[in-house]
Each structure stands twice: as C-alpha cells, then as structure tokens.
Coordinates of C-alpha atoms in Angstrom, one line a residue:
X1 CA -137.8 76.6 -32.8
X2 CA -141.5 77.6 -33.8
X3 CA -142.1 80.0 -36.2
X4 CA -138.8 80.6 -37.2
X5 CA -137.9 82.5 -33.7
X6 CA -136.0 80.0 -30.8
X7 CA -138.1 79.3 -27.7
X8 CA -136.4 78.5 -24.4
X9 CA -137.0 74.6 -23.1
X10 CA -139.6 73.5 -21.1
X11 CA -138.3 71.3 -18.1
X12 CA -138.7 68.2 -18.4
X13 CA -140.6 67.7 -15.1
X14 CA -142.8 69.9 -16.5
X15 CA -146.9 68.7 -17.2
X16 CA -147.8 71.9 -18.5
X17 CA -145.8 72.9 -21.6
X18 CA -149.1 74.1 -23.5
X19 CA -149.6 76.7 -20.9
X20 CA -145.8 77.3 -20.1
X21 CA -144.1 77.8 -23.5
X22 CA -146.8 80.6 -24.7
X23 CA -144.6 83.3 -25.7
X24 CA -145.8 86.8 -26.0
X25 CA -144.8 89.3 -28.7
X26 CA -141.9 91.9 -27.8
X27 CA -143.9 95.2 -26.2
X28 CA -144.0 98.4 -28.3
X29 CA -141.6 100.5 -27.8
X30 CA -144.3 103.1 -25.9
X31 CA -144.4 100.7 -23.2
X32 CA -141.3 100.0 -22.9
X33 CA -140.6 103.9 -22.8
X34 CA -143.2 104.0 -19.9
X35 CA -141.5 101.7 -17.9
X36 CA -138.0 103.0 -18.3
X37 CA -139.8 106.6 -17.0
X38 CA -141.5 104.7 -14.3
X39 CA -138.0 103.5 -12.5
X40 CA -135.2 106.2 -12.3
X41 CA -132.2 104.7 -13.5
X42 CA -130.6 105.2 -9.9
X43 CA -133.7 103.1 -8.4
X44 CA -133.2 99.9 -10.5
X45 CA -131.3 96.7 -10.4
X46 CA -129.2 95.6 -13.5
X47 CA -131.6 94.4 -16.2
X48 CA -130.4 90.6 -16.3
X49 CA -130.3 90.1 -20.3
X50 CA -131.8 88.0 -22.4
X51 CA -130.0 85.1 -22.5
X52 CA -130.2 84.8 -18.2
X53 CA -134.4 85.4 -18.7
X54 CA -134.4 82.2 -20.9
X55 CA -132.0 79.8 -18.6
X56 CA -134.8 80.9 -15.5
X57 CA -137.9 80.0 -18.0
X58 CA -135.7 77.1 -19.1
X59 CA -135.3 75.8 -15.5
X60 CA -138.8 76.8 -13.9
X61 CA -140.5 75.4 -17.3
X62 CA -142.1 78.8 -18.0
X63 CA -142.3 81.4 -20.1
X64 CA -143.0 85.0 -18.3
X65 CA -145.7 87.1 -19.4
X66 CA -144.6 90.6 -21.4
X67 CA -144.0 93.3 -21.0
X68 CA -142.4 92.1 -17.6
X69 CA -140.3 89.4 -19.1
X70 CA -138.7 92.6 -21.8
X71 CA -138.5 94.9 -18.5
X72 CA -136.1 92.6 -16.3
X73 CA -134.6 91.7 -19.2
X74 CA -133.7 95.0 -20.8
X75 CA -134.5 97.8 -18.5
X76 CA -134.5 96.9 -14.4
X77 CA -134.6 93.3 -12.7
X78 CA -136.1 94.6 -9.6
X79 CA -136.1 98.0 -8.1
X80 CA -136.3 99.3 -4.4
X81 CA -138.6 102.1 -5.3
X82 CA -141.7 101.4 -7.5
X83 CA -144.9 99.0 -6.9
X84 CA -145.3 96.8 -3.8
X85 CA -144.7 99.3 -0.9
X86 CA -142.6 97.2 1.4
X87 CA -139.1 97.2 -0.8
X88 CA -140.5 98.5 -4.0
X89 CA -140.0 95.7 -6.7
X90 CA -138.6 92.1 -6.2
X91 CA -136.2 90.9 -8.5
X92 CA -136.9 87.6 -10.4
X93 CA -137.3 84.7 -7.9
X94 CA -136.8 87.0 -5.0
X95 CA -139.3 86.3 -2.4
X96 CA -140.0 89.4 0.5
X97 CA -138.9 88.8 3.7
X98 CA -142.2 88.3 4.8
X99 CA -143.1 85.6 2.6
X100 CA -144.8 82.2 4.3
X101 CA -143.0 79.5 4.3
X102 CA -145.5 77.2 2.0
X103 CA -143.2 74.7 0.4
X104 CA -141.8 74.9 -2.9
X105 CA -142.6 77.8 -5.1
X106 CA -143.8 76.4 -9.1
X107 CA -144.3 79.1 -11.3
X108 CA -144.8 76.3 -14.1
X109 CA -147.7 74.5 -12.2
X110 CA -151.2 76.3 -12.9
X111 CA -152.7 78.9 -11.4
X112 CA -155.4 77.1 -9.3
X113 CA -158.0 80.2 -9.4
X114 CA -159.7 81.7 -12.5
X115 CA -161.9 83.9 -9.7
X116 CA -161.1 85.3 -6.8
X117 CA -161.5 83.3 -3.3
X118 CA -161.8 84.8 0.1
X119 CA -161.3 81.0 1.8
X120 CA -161.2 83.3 5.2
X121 CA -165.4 82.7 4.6
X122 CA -165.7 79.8 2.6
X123 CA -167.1 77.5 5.4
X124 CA -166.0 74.7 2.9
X125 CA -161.8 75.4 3.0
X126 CA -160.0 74.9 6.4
X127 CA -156.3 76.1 7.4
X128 CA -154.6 73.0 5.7
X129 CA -156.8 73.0 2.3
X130 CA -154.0 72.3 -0.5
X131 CA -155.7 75.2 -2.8
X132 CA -154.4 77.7 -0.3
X133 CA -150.9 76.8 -0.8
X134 CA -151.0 76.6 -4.3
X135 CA -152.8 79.8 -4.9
X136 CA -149.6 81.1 -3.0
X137 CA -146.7 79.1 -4.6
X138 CA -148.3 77.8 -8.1
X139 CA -148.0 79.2 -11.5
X140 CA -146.7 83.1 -10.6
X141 CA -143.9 85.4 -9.7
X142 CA -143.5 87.3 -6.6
X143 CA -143.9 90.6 -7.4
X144 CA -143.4 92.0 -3.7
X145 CA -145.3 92.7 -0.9
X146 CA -147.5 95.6 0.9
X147 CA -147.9 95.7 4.8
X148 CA -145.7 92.9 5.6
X149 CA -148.5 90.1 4.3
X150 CA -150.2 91.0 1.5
X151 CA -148.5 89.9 -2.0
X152 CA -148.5 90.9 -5.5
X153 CA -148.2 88.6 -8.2
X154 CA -147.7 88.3 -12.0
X155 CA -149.6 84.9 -13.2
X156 CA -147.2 82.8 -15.4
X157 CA -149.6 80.0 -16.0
X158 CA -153.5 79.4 -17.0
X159 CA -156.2 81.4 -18.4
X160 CA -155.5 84.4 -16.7
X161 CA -151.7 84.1 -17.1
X162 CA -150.3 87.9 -17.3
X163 CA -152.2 89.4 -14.9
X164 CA -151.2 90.9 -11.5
X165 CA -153.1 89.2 -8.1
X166 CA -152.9 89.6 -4.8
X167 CA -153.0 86.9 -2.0
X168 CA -152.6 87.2 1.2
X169 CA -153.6 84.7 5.0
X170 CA -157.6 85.5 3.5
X171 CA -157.5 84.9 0.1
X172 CA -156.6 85.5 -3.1
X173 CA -158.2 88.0 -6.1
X174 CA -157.3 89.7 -9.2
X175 CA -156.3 93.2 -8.8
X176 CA -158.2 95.9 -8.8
X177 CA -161.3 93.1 -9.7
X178 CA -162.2 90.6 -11.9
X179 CA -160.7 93.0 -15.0
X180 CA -157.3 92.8 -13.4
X181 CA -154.4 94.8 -14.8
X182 CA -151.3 93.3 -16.4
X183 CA -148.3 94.3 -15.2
X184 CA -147.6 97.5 -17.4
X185 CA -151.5 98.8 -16.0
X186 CA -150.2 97.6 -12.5
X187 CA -147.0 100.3 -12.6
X188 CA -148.9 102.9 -14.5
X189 CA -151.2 103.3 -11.6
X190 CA -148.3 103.3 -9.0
X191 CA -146.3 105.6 -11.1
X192 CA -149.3 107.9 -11.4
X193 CA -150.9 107.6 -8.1
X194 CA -154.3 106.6 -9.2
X195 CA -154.3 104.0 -7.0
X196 CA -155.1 100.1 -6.8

C-alpha cells in the first residue's frame, strides 16, 4: 500500500519494480466517455474488471499504462472492430495470428529503445542481434496488427512507457514520430479518420 491506495505485486522475478509498479491516476471521465463512443457496445469484448487487471500486472510484474489499463478494465477488453486493421483490437495478452515466434513475451522487462531504429539499415545489427527480439517481446502489450506484419504496441516499461509503437521485420518507432501518441490519441485518430 502507497499512499493510502493498494498497488498490485510486483513478481518476484521481477528486476524492474521502479519502472513496473508506476501507477497512473484514474482517466477523467471525458476520456473515458471517448472511448466508450469509440467501440459500439456490440463490437467489444467483456471488460475484465478490476480485480482480473491486477492478478495480470501481478503475474507479468507490471503495471499498465492509463487510460488503457481503466478501458479493459471497465469498458472493452479487446474489440474486433477499432485500431489495428487486421482483427481490430487484441485483448490483454492476445497476440495476432501473425505474430513471430520470438521467445517469451516480458512486458515487465524494459523497453530497449527510447528512439526509433530501422536495424533493416543499420549496417551494425544483423538478423540474430538480441535488441531485435526484445524490441518485439520486452516491456509492451500487443495491441494488434496491420497487414499481417506490422504491430502496434502500448509501452509498459521505461521512459517512454504509455506510448503506442510500432515494430515490424525492419524496425521499430514511435507512432506517428518521436511525439508518439498514448493510447487514448492512438483511438481518437482511428475513430476519427485522421489517420496515423
């Protein structure tokens, strides 16, 4: 307990819990509005609660960034129409069907970029360089896919923690640049079809 308000565990295989056990304040109610507005009620997934959002960060040593933590929580865990064009959005831990088989996925582990890196040219990174497979498996969520191998993800972990990226076989960058949108941003511009 911190602050008078309970906070989930952190794993214990967790190294991280500095960066893992942040804990965002609850969204205003606006943005939560928005979202519900975004996803038809038809279109989403149950919501999972509160108490199921807390055993996942519990047992992945994470806290999830708001207002996408409140959203599963409350309003829609996933939905088959919204962002990420190939099956709209992935519920928590749900990885598209596309998704490389990289090892282990560690949202508690850190992000390994704070820019993005095209390692398709950087003469220095070769097929097997360990960075690659972190920047796919380490300290994020799958948010879902777009063309079969391009990914979205929320960052769990690091400096830029609550921000949506994209990574695909040629690299990995902030979305739409190096001011990338959180997740709430991220919807708004799918919902209103401004674009990425």
């Amino acid at each position: 307990m911190q602050d008078g308000v309970p906070r989930p565990a952190v794993s214990a295989v967790c190294q991280h819990a500095d960066v893992t056990a942040t804990r965002d304040q609850r969204p205003a109610e606006a943005t939560l509005d928005f979202l519900r507005s975004a996803f038809p009620p038809e279109w989403r997934e149950p919501a999972l609660g509160h108490e199921a959002v807390a055993a996942w960060e519990a047992d992945s040593g994470v806290v999830l960034p708001e207002p996408y933590r409140t959203f599963i929580a409350e309003i829609s865990n996933g939905s088959g129409l919204g962002p990420a064009e190939d099956g709209g959005l992935q519920p928590l831990g749900w990885l598209p069907a596309s998704w490389p088989d990289l090892g282990l996925r560690r949202p508690a582990e850190p992000f390994p970029l704070q820019a993005a890196w095209h390692w398709e040219d950087d003469e220095t990174a070769d097929p097997e360089d360990p960075r690659i497979d972190a920047a796919f498996n380490d300290g994020s969520i799958v948010l879902g896919s777009e063309d079969g191998q391009l990914f979205w993800l929320l960052l769990t972990t690091g400096p830029r923690r609550g921000e949506v990226w994209m990574v695909s076989d040629v690299g990995a960058v902030p979305t739409p640049g190096d001011n990338a949108w959180g997740f709430e941003e991220w919807v708004r511009r799918w919902h209103t079809g401004t674009g990425w």
